[in-house]
Amino acid sequence: MSLSSIAGVLGLLAAGVVAAPTPGCLFDPLTAPECWDGVFNLQSNYYTEGPKNDPAKARVYDFKLTNITQMSPDGVPRSVLAINGQIPGPTIFANWGDTVIVNLENGLDNAGTALHFHGIRQNNTVGADGVGSITQCPIPGTGSSIPAGSNKLTYKWVATQYGTSWYHSHYGVQAWDGLFGPIVIQGPASAKYQHDLGALMLSDWTHRTSESQVEEAALFGGGVPINNGLINGTNVYTKDGVTVGKRFEMVFKANELHRIRLVNTAMDTMYKVSFDNHEMQVISADFVSIKPFTTKVLSIAIGQRYDVIVNASASGGNHWFRAVPMLDCGQHDADLDVRGIVRYDANNTAPPADPETPPTFGSDCKDMPTTQLVPSLEINLTNVPAEFKIDHDLEFEMHFDPETSILDWRNQKVPYYSPWEYPTLQQVLDKNSTFDPRQQIIQVDNSREWIYALVRTDPGTTHPIHMHGHDFFILGQSDQPFDPATFKPQTINPPRRDVAMIVDSGYLVVAFQTDNPGAWLLHCHIGWHASEGFAVTFLEHADKIETIMSEEQKAQLATNCANWKTFAKEKEIKQHDSGV
Ligand code: CU
Ligand code: CU
Ligand code: CU
Ligand code: CU
């Protein structure tokens, strides 16, 4: 073997693996993606340290929520909710360490709202987590006797993580009538790229509003059929041989590296995605940079994000980007056609051809294997219980063992309920510890450093489990029933993220460190299921909440609740769901 071919082989092996950051190095996506600002880099522990950019230079966004009675994302007109008139809403851009301020105005005259920044850790800023009934009352709308300007609320938080996420309403099912948008936080990366194409949001879509179907969904086994999917808010729809709408398109530069930030924002659809004739190099899972791996097909559950790098190495032409709904979970109309077009030349408008061997997608709703989701910043866990002994009745639907700090949670039989007009945070500030059992509060105080949650599901059901206020560590995930006798937790650099799947009689074991005072939801991210009450709240270090909130934040919480009560009363708004 010649020297150059050895170098070639080594070069291939090393492709995608970035060097350890050199001290003082600065970020460049092509030559030094592992670096950042000369102080912090890919190897910095962003849970405890990171850039602290001048709060006076905060990224400020003014969002206005309105109802648009005629909008046709897929060519079929319907009533939608939109932020600043668009679906998805505007992208929140920030750099790692920036302060972000979002001023949200509720322009609806018949509903409240609340905006959640999915995956944002909200370290010591629980008041900005945006869950109506937990961290705030809903923001009242227009047309009542409350003072002018009271239909607004300010969210302020610090981007302590970097990567890709999304914001969405956490009030009713508004998120799935259009109230969502991307979050892009620039920071170091685990592989090289040249172009950042931004967020690629995969949604699902119904031709009647989600709001008008939510009660039906609860009656009919937790969902109603989804009619279509959207890619960045657009797609085509074909009925009786007539096609309306417009496909999403993107342009690649030949032989260059494109970073694409995939986000699944769906109500009830797990997607597998693929770019015909291209591979994806996956560099992050949710807000966690991972050691790159290459795949042709990537599964992405509701709420999850994957950042991928695509080398435009095909021989020019046009190619399909496919987002295939998985049929083992969710309810869908037949043959949903969710595809976009990748063009190497924007002027070449010919339709793509199918490749000779199209990729196979299957129908399962499993996450990518945990062995592929290896965090770049390695964190090993010590003190994890060697055994996850379950000595209570296995049929118990929720059991927290104070001795072991293990929550055992099965399909919820007492649905979650938290009242809009009295959010958990206000209750804590009032020192009122009389919790309604339906609030499903698990108190986490100073005596526990780590919490473990074992989430299990019944045969034939599948749920994307999401945590607020933390990335969780995945200690185990399986499609087989949990067996305490054989379970061995993964403690060496387990995957970390904020959404993971449990499928079909299987289980998920996650852990999180109790380092963030607040009231944090752990819930299923299927829109219908959250609305029906598949959720619990970890009330973490309740005694510290009063001190971490500024007087201004406490005043905003109280004033907004007073206004909400007046608005809700005058408009006769009744809470008919879980409140989250
Ligand atoms: Cu969230
Ligand atoms: Cu979310
Ligand atoms: Cu669910
Ligand atoms: Cu949530």
Coordinates of C-alpha atoms and ligand atoms in Angstrom, one line a residue:
M1 CA 0.0 0.0 0.0
S2 CA 1.4 3.3 -1.0
L3 CA 1.9 6.2 1.4
S4 CA -0.9 8.2 -0.3
S5 CA -3.4 5.4 -0.1
I6 CA -2.6 4.9 3.6
A7 CA -3.2 8.6 4.1
G8 CA -6.4 8.2 2.1
V9 CA -7.7 5.4 4.4
L10 CA -6.7 7.4 7.5
G11 CA -8.4 10.4 6.0
L12 CA -11.6 8.5 5.5
L13 CA -11.5 7.1 9.1
A14 CA -10.9 10.6 10.4
A15 CA -13.6 12.2 8.4
G16 CA -16.0 14.0 10.7
V17 CA -13.9 13.7 13.7
V18 CA -12.7 17.1 14.8
A19 CA -9.5 17.6 16.8
A20 CA -9.5 18.5 20.5
P21 CA -9.9 22.2 20.8
T22 CA -6.5 24.0 21.1
P23 CA -6.4 26.6 23.9
G24 CA -7.6 30.0 22.8
C25 CA -8.9 28.9 19.4
L26 CA -11.8 30.6 17.7
F27 CA -14.8 29.1 15.9
D28 CA -14.8 28.6 12.2
P29 CA -17.3 26.2 10.8
L30 CA -14.9 24.8 8.2
T31 CA -11.5 24.9 9.9
A32 CA -12.2 25.0 13.6
P33 CA -15.9 24.0 14.4
E34 CA -14.8 22.6 17.8
C35 CA -13.7 26.1 19.0
W36 CA -15.8 29.0 20.1
D37 CA -14.7 32.3 21.7
G38 CA -11.1 31.5 22.8
V39 CA -12.3 30.6 26.3
F40 CA -15.1 28.1 25.9
N41 CA -15.3 25.3 23.3
L42 CA -16.8 21.9 22.5
Q43 CA -15.3 20.4 25.6
S44 CA -16.6 23.0 28.0
N45 CA -19.2 21.7 30.5
Y46 CA -22.0 24.0 29.5
Y47 CA -24.2 22.8 32.4
T48 CA -21.8 24.6 34.7
E49 CA -19.9 27.1 32.6
G50 CA -20.0 29.1 29.3
P51 CA -19.9 32.5 27.8
K52 CA -21.7 35.2 29.7
N53 CA -22.5 37.8 27.0
D54 CA -23.5 41.3 27.9
P55 CA -27.2 41.2 28.9
A56 CA -27.5 44.8 27.6
K57 CA -26.9 43.3 24.1
A58 CA -29.8 40.9 24.5
R59 CA -31.5 39.4 21.4
V60 CA -34.9 41.0 21.5
Y61 CA -37.9 39.6 19.6
D62 CA -41.4 41.1 19.4
F63 CA -44.0 38.4 18.6
K64 CA -47.6 39.0 18.0
L65 CA -50.0 36.1 17.9
T66 CA -53.0 36.4 15.7
N67 CA -55.7 34.3 14.2
I68 CA -55.7 34.3 10.4
T69 CA -59.0 33.0 9.1
Q70 CA -57.7 32.0 5.6
M71 CA -54.2 30.6 5.2
S72 CA -53.3 27.6 3.0
P73 CA -49.9 26.1 4.0
D74 CA -50.6 23.0 1.8
G75 CA -53.0 24.7 -0.6
V76 CA -56.1 23.9 1.5
P77 CA -57.5 27.0 3.2
R78 CA -58.3 26.9 6.9
S79 CA -58.1 29.0 10.0
V80 CA -54.7 29.1 11.6
L81 CA -52.8 30.8 14.4
A82 CA -49.6 32.6 13.4
I83 CA -46.8 34.6 14.9
N84 CA -46.2 37.8 13.0
G85 CA -48.4 36.5 10.3
Q86 CA -46.2 33.5 9.5
I87 CA -46.0 29.7 10.0
P88 CA -43.5 28.7 11.2
G89 CA -42.9 31.9 13.3
P90 CA -39.7 33.9 13.0
T91 CA -36.4 32.2 13.9
I92 CA -35.0 33.1 17.3
F93 CA -31.3 33.4 16.6
A94 CA -28.7 33.8 19.4
N95 CA -25.1 33.0 20.2
W96 CA -24.1 30.7 23.0
G97 CA -24.3 32.9 26.2
D98 CA -26.6 35.5 24.8
T99 CA -29.6 36.8 26.7
V100 CA -32.9 36.3 24.8
I101 CA -35.9 38.5 25.4
V102 CA -39.2 37.6 23.7
N103 CA -42.1 40.1 24.1
L104 CA -45.3 38.2 23.2
E105 CA -48.5 39.9 22.5
N106 CA -51.7 37.9 22.4
G107 CA -53.9 39.3 19.6
L108 CA -56.7 36.7 20.1
D109 CA -60.0 37.9 21.5
N110 CA -61.2 34.4 22.7
A111 CA -58.2 32.6 24.2
G112 CA -55.1 32.9 26.3
T113 CA -51.6 31.8 25.3
A114 CA -48.2 30.9 26.7
L115 CA -44.9 30.4 24.9
H116 CA -42.5 27.6 25.8
F117 CA -38.9 27.5 24.6
H118 CA -38.5 23.7 24.1
G119 CA -35.3 22.3 25.5
I120 CA -34.0 25.6 26.9
R121 CA -32.7 24.7 30.4
Q122 CA -34.0 27.9 32.0
N123 CA -31.4 27.6 34.6
N124 CA -32.7 29.8 37.5
T125 CA -35.3 31.3 35.2
V126 CA -38.2 28.9 35.7
G127 CA -40.6 31.9 35.3
A128 CA -39.7 32.0 31.6
D129 CA -40.6 28.4 30.9
G130 CA -43.9 29.4 29.4
V131 CA -46.4 26.8 30.6
G132 CA -49.8 28.2 31.3
S133 CA -50.9 26.6 34.7
I134 CA -47.3 25.8 35.9
T135 CA -45.0 28.8 35.4
Q136 CA -47.5 31.5 34.6
C137 CA -51.2 32.2 34.0
P138 CA -52.1 32.3 30.3
I139 CA -51.6 35.7 28.7
P140 CA -55.0 37.3 28.3
G141 CA -56.0 38.5 24.8
T142 CA -57.9 41.5 23.5
G143 CA -61.4 43.0 23.9
S144 CA -62.0 42.9 27.6
S145 CA -61.9 45.5 30.4
I146 CA -58.3 44.8 31.5
P147 CA -55.9 47.7 31.0
A148 CA -54.6 48.4 27.5
G149 CA -51.3 46.6 27.0
S150 CA -52.0 43.8 29.5
N151 CA -52.2 41.3 26.7
K152 CA -48.4 41.1 26.6
L153 CA -45.8 39.1 28.6
T154 CA -42.0 39.2 28.5
Y155 CA -39.9 36.1 28.5
K156 CA -36.2 36.5 29.4
W157 CA -33.6 33.7 29.4
V158 CA -30.0 32.9 28.7
A159 CA -28.8 30.6 26.0
T160 CA -26.6 28.4 28.1
Q161 CA -26.8 25.6 25.5
Y162 CA -26.2 25.7 21.8
G163 CA -27.7 23.9 18.8
T164 CA -31.2 23.7 17.5
S165 CA -34.7 23.8 19.0
W166 CA -38.1 25.3 18.7
Y167 CA -40.6 27.4 20.6
H168 CA -44.3 26.6 20.8
S169 CA -47.4 27.4 22.6
H170 CA -48.0 25.4 25.8
Y171 CA -51.6 26.4 26.0
G172 CA -54.2 23.9 24.7
V173 CA -53.3 22.6 21.3
Q174 CA -52.4 26.0 19.8
A175 CA -48.9 24.8 18.8
W176 CA -50.5 22.5 16.2
D177 CA -52.7 25.2 14.7
G178 CA -49.5 27.1 13.8
L179 CA -48.0 28.6 16.9
F180 CA -44.4 27.4 16.7
G181 CA -41.1 28.5 15.3
P182 CA -37.3 27.6 15.3
I183 CA -34.6 28.5 17.8
V184 CA -31.0 28.5 16.4
I185 CA -28.2 29.0 18.9
Q186 CA -24.7 29.2 17.4
G187 CA -21.9 27.4 19.2
P188 CA -19.2 24.9 18.6
A189 CA -19.9 21.8 16.5
S190 CA -18.4 18.3 16.3
A191 CA -17.9 18.3 12.5
K192 CA -17.0 20.7 9.7
Y193 CA -19.5 22.5 7.4
Q194 CA -19.6 25.4 5.0
H195 CA -23.2 26.5 4.8
D196 CA -25.8 26.7 7.6
L197 CA -29.2 26.2 5.9
G198 CA -31.0 26.7 9.2
A199 CA -34.0 24.9 10.6
L200 CA -36.0 22.3 8.6
M201 CA -39.2 22.0 10.5
L202 CA -41.2 18.8 10.0
S203 CA -44.8 19.3 11.0
D204 CA -48.1 17.5 10.6
W205 CA -51.3 19.2 9.7
T206 CA -55.0 18.8 9.8
H207 CA -57.6 20.5 7.6
R208 CA -59.7 21.3 10.5
T209 CA -58.2 23.1 13.5
S210 CA -56.6 21.0 16.2
E211 CA -58.6 23.0 18.7
S212 CA -61.9 21.9 17.1
Q213 CA -60.8 18.3 17.2
V214 CA -59.3 18.0 20.6
E215 CA -62.4 16.7 22.4
E216 CA -63.0 14.2 19.6
A217 CA -59.4 13.0 19.9
A218 CA -59.8 12.4 23.6
L219 CA -63.0 10.3 23.0
F220 CA -61.5 8.3 20.2
G221 CA -58.4 6.7 21.8
G222 CA -56.1 9.6 22.0
G223 CA -56.1 11.1 18.5
V224 CA -57.8 11.8 15.2
P225 CA -56.2 11.2 11.8
I226 CA -53.6 13.7 10.6
N227 CA -54.3 14.9 7.0
N228 CA -50.9 16.0 5.8
G229 CA -47.3 17.0 6.7
L230 CA -45.5 20.3 6.2
I231 CA -41.9 21.1 5.7
N232 CA -41.0 24.6 6.9
G233 CA -44.7 25.4 6.7
T234 CA -45.4 24.3 3.1
N235 CA -46.4 21.2 1.1
V236 CA -48.6 19.9 -1.6
Y237 CA -52.0 18.1 -1.1
T238 CA -53.6 15.8 -3.6
K239 CA -57.3 14.9 -3.6
D240 CA -59.3 13.3 -6.4
G241 CA -56.4 13.7 -8.8
V242 CA -56.0 17.5 -8.1
T243 CA -52.8 18.7 -6.5
V244 CA -52.7 22.1 -4.7
G245 CA -50.0 23.8 -2.6
K246 CA -46.3 24.0 -3.1
R247 CA -43.4 21.8 -2.2
F248 CA -40.5 23.0 0.0
E249 CA -37.3 23.5 -1.9
M250 CA -33.7 24.0 -0.9
V251 CA -30.5 24.6 -2.9
F252 CA -27.1 22.8 -2.4
K253 CA -23.7 24.0 -3.7
A254 CA -22.0 21.1 -5.4
N255 CA -19.3 19.4 -3.3
E256 CA -19.8 21.6 -0.3
L257 CA -21.0 20.8 3.2
H258 CA -24.5 21.9 4.3
R259 CA -25.7 22.0 7.9
I260 CA -29.4 21.3 8.2
R261 CA -31.2 21.6 11.5
L262 CA -34.1 19.0 11.6
V263 CA -36.9 19.6 14.1
N264 CA -40.0 17.4 14.5
T265 CA -42.8 19.8 15.6
A266 CA -45.7 17.3 14.9
M267 CA -48.8 16.7 16.8
D268 CA -48.8 13.0 16.4
T269 CA -46.2 11.9 13.7
M270 CA -42.9 10.3 14.0
Y271 CA -40.8 10.8 10.9
K272 CA -37.9 9.0 9.3
V273 CA -36.1 11.3 6.9
S274 CA -33.7 10.8 4.0
F275 CA -32.0 12.8 1.2
D276 CA -32.0 10.7 -2.0
N277 CA -28.5 10.0 -3.2
H278 CA -26.9 11.6 -0.1
E279 CA -25.9 10.6 3.3
M280 CA -26.4 12.6 6.5
Q281 CA -23.6 13.1 9.0
V282 CA -25.4 13.6 12.4
I283 CA -23.7 16.0 14.7
S284 CA -26.2 16.7 17.5
A285 CA -29.2 15.3 19.2
D286 CA -31.5 17.9 20.7
F287 CA -29.2 20.4 22.4
V288 CA -26.4 18.0 22.8
S289 CA -23.4 17.8 20.4
I290 CA -22.6 14.2 19.6
K291 CA -19.7 12.3 18.0
P292 CA -20.6 12.3 14.3
F293 CA -22.2 9.3 12.7
T294 CA -23.3 8.7 9.2
T295 CA -26.7 7.4 8.1
K296 CA -29.0 7.3 5.1
V297 CA -32.2 7.2 7.1
L298 CA -32.7 9.1 10.4
S299 CA -35.7 8.7 12.7
I300 CA -36.9 11.8 14.5
A301 CA -39.6 11.7 17.2
I302 CA -41.9 14.5 18.1
G303 CA -40.0 17.3 19.9
Q304 CA -36.6 15.9 18.9
R305 CA -34.0 17.7 16.8
Y306 CA -31.0 16.4 14.8
D307 CA -28.4 18.6 13.2
V308 CA -27.0 16.9 10.1
I309 CA -24.3 17.8 7.6
V310 CA -24.9 16.8 4.0
N311 CA -22.1 16.8 1.5
A312 CA -23.5 17.8 -1.9
S313 CA -21.6 15.0 -3.6
A314 CA -24.2 13.7 -6.0
S315 CA -23.7 14.4 -9.7
G316 CA -25.8 17.5 -9.8
G317 CA -29.5 17.5 -10.7
N318 CA -32.6 17.4 -8.4
H319 CA -33.2 15.1 -5.5
W320 CA -36.1 14.3 -3.1
F321 CA -35.9 15.0 0.6
R322 CA -38.3 12.5 2.1
A323 CA -40.0 12.7 5.5
V324 CA -41.9 9.5 5.9
P325 CA -44.6 9.2 8.7
M326 CA -44.1 6.0 10.7
L327 CA -47.3 4.0 10.7
D328 CA -46.7 2.0 13.9
C329 CA -47.6 5.1 15.9
G330 CA -50.0 8.1 15.4
Q331 CA -53.1 8.2 13.2
H332 CA -52.8 9.3 9.6
D333 CA -54.7 9.5 6.4
A334 CA -53.4 7.0 3.8
D335 CA -50.3 7.8 1.8
L336 CA -49.2 11.1 3.2
D337 CA -46.8 12.6 0.7
V338 CA -44.2 14.7 2.7
R339 CA -41.3 15.5 0.4
G340 CA -39.2 18.5 -0.4
I341 CA -36.8 19.1 -3.3
V342 CA -33.1 19.6 -3.2
R343 CA -31.7 21.4 -6.3
Y344 CA -28.1 21.9 -7.2
D345 CA -29.1 24.6 -9.6
A346 CA -32.0 26.8 -8.5
N347 CA -32.9 27.4 -12.2
N348 CA -33.3 23.7 -13.0
T349 CA -37.0 23.3 -12.1
A350 CA -37.3 19.7 -13.4
P351 CA -38.9 17.3 -10.9
P352 CA -36.5 14.8 -9.2
A353 CA -36.5 11.2 -10.3
D354 CA -36.7 8.3 -7.9
P355 CA -33.3 6.7 -7.3
E356 CA -32.7 3.2 -8.6
T357 CA -32.7 1.8 -5.1
P358 CA -34.8 4.0 -2.9
P359 CA -34.0 3.9 0.8
T360 CA -36.2 1.7 3.0
F361 CA -37.9 3.3 6.0
G362 CA -40.0 0.6 7.7
S363 CA -42.8 1.6 10.0
D364 CA -41.4 1.4 13.5
C365 CA -41.3 4.3 16.0
K366 CA -38.0 3.5 17.6
D367 CA -35.4 6.2 18.4
M368 CA -32.0 6.0 16.8
P369 CA -30.0 3.4 18.8
T370 CA -28.5 4.9 22.0
T371 CA -25.1 3.5 20.9
Q372 CA -25.1 6.2 18.1
L373 CA -25.9 9.1 20.4
V374 CA -22.5 9.6 22.1
P375 CA -22.1 13.1 23.5
S376 CA -19.0 15.0 22.5
L377 CA -18.7 16.3 26.1
E378 CA -18.3 13.1 28.0
I379 CA -20.1 12.9 31.4
N380 CA -20.0 9.7 33.4
L381 CA -22.5 9.0 36.2
T382 CA -21.5 7.7 39.6
N383 CA -23.8 6.7 42.4
V384 CA -26.5 5.4 40.1
P385 CA -28.4 2.6 41.9
A386 CA -26.8 -0.7 40.9
E387 CA -30.3 -2.2 40.9
F388 CA -33.6 -0.7 40.0
K389 CA -35.6 -2.7 42.5
I390 CA -39.3 -2.5 42.1
D391 CA -40.8 -3.7 45.4
H392 CA -44.2 -2.1 45.0
D393 CA -47.2 -3.4 43.0
L394 CA -46.1 -3.4 39.4
E395 CA -49.5 -2.3 38.3
F396 CA -49.1 0.9 40.2
E397 CA -49.4 3.8 37.8
M398 CA -47.1 6.2 39.5
H399 CA -44.8 5.5 42.5
F400 CA -42.0 7.6 43.8
D401 CA -39.7 5.9 46.2
P402 CA -38.0 8.4 48.5
E403 CA -35.3 5.9 49.5
T404 CA -34.0 5.4 46.0
S405 CA -35.2 8.5 44.3
I406 CA -36.7 6.3 41.6
L407 CA -40.0 7.3 40.0
D408 CA -41.9 4.4 38.4
W409 CA -44.4 5.7 36.0
R410 CA -46.8 3.8 33.8
N411 CA -49.6 4.9 31.5
Q412 CA -51.4 7.6 33.5
K413 CA -54.8 6.7 34.9
V414 CA -55.5 9.8 36.9
P415 CA -55.1 12.5 34.3
Y416 CA -53.0 15.5 35.0
Y417 CA -54.7 18.7 35.8
S418 CA -53.3 22.1 36.8
P419 CA -55.5 25.2 36.9
W420 CA -54.7 28.0 34.5
E421 CA -55.6 30.6 37.1
Y422 CA -53.4 29.3 39.9
P423 CA -50.0 28.2 38.4
T424 CA -47.7 26.0 40.5
L425 CA -45.1 28.8 40.7
Q426 CA -47.6 31.2 42.3
Q427 CA -48.7 28.4 44.7
V428 CA -45.0 27.9 45.7
L429 CA -44.6 31.7 46.3
D430 CA -47.7 31.7 48.4
K431 CA -46.1 28.8 50.5
N432 CA -49.3 26.9 49.8
S433 CA -48.3 23.2 49.8
T434 CA -51.8 21.8 49.5
F435 CA -51.4 20.1 46.2
D436 CA -54.3 18.6 44.3
P437 CA -53.3 14.9 43.6
R438 CA -54.1 15.7 39.9
Q439 CA -51.2 18.1 39.9
Q440 CA -49.0 14.9 40.1
I441 CA -46.3 16.8 42.0
I442 CA -43.1 15.0 43.0
Q443 CA -41.2 17.1 45.5
V444 CA -37.5 17.1 45.0
D445 CA -35.7 18.7 47.9
N446 CA -32.1 19.2 49.1
S447 CA -31.7 15.6 50.2
R448 CA -31.6 14.2 46.7
E449 CA -28.9 15.0 44.1
W450 CA -30.2 12.8 41.3
I451 CA -33.7 11.7 40.3
Y452 CA -34.3 8.6 38.2
A453 CA -37.4 8.0 36.2
L454 CA -38.6 4.6 34.9
V455 CA -41.3 5.2 32.3
R456 CA -43.2 2.3 31.0
T457 CA -46.0 1.8 28.5
D458 CA -48.7 -0.7 27.6
P459 CA -48.6 -2.9 24.6
G460 CA -49.2 -1.1 21.3
T461 CA -48.7 2.4 22.7
T462 CA -45.8 4.7 21.9
H463 CA -45.0 8.0 23.5
P464 CA -42.2 10.7 23.1
I465 CA -41.3 11.6 26.7
H466 CA -40.1 15.2 27.1
M467 CA -38.5 16.9 30.2
H468 CA -38.5 20.6 31.0
G469 CA -35.7 22.4 32.8
H470 CA -33.1 19.6 32.1
D471 CA -31.5 17.4 29.6
F472 CA -32.0 13.9 30.9
F473 CA -29.4 11.1 30.8
I474 CA -30.7 8.0 29.1
L475 CA -29.7 5.0 31.3
G476 CA -31.8 2.5 29.4
Q477 CA -34.3 2.3 26.6
S478 CA -36.0 -0.9 25.2
D479 CA -39.0 -2.2 23.4
Q480 CA -39.1 -5.1 25.9
P481 CA -40.9 -5.0 29.3
F482 CA -38.8 -3.8 32.2
D483 CA -37.1 -6.5 34.2
P484 CA -35.6 -5.3 37.4
A485 CA -33.6 -8.5 37.7
T486 CA -31.6 -8.0 34.5
F487 CA -31.6 -4.2 34.0
K488 CA -28.2 -2.6 34.0
P489 CA -28.1 1.2 33.7
Q490 CA -25.7 2.8 31.3
T491 CA -23.5 5.1 33.3
I492 CA -20.5 5.7 31.0
N493 CA -21.3 8.8 28.9
P494 CA -25.0 8.0 28.3
P495 CA -26.9 9.9 25.7
R496 CA -28.3 13.2 27.0
R497 CA -31.3 14.9 25.4
D498 CA -34.7 16.2 26.2
V499 CA -37.0 13.8 24.3
A500 CA -36.9 10.0 24.1
M501 CA -39.3 7.4 22.9
I502 CA -41.0 4.6 24.8
V503 CA -42.4 2.0 22.4
D504 CA -44.9 -0.9 22.7
S505 CA -44.6 -2.4 26.2
G506 CA -41.1 -1.1 26.5
Y507 CA -39.5 1.3 28.9
L508 CA -37.2 4.3 29.3
V509 CA -35.0 5.0 32.2
V510 CA -33.7 8.5 32.6
A511 CA -31.8 10.5 35.2
F512 CA -31.4 14.1 35.9
Q513 CA -29.5 16.2 38.4
T514 CA -31.5 18.3 40.8
D515 CA -29.6 21.5 40.1
N516 CA -32.3 23.8 38.8
P517 CA -35.0 25.2 41.1
G518 CA -38.4 25.2 39.5
A519 CA -41.5 23.3 38.6
W520 CA -40.7 21.1 35.6
L521 CA -43.0 19.0 33.6
L522 CA -42.1 15.5 32.4
H523 CA -44.8 14.7 29.8
C524 CA -45.7 13.0 26.6
H525 CA -45.2 15.4 23.7
I526 CA -48.0 14.0 21.5
G527 CA -50.2 17.1 21.5
W528 CA -53.4 15.2 22.2
H529 CA -51.8 13.2 25.1
A530 CA -50.5 16.3 26.9
S531 CA -53.9 17.9 26.6
E532 CA -55.5 14.7 28.0
G533 CA -53.1 14.8 31.0
F534 CA -50.1 12.5 30.4
A535 CA -47.7 14.5 32.6
V536 CA -46.1 14.8 36.0
T537 CA -44.4 17.8 37.6
F538 CA -41.1 17.7 39.5
L539 CA -41.1 20.5 42.0
E540 CA -37.4 21.0 42.5
H541 CA -35.9 22.9 45.3
A542 CA -39.2 24.7 46.0
D543 CA -37.5 26.6 48.9
K544 CA -35.1 28.3 46.5
I545 CA -37.7 29.5 44.0
E546 CA -38.5 32.7 45.9
T547 CA -34.9 33.8 45.9
I548 CA -34.1 33.1 42.3
M549 CA -37.1 35.1 41.0
S550 CA -36.6 38.9 40.9
E551 CA -39.3 41.2 42.4
E552 CA -40.0 42.2 38.8
Q553 CA -40.7 38.6 37.8
K554 CA -42.9 38.0 40.8
A555 CA -44.9 41.2 40.0
Q556 CA -45.3 40.1 36.3
L557 CA -46.6 36.7 37.4
A558 CA -49.1 38.2 39.8
T559 CA -50.3 41.0 37.5
N560 CA -50.7 38.7 34.6
C561 CA -52.8 36.3 36.7
A562 CA -55.0 39.0 37.9
N563 CA -55.6 40.2 34.3
W564 CA -56.1 36.6 33.1
K565 CA -58.8 36.0 35.7
T566 CA -60.7 39.1 34.5
F567 CA -60.3 38.2 30.9
A568 CA -61.3 34.6 31.3
K569 CA -64.4 35.6 33.3
E570 CA -65.6 38.2 30.9
K571 CA -64.9 35.9 27.9
E572 CA -66.4 32.9 29.7
I573 CA -63.3 30.8 29.0
K574 CA -63.5 27.4 30.6
Q575 CA -60.5 25.1 31.0
H576 CA -61.4 21.8 29.4
D577 CA -58.0 20.1 29.4
S578 CA -55.0 19.3 31.6
G579 CA -53.8 22.9 31.6
V580 CA -50.5 22.0 29.9
Ligands
CU1 CU -40.2 21.6 26.6
CU2 CU -42.0 21.0 23.2
CU3 CU -48.4 9.9 24.6
CU4 CU -43.8 20.7 27.5

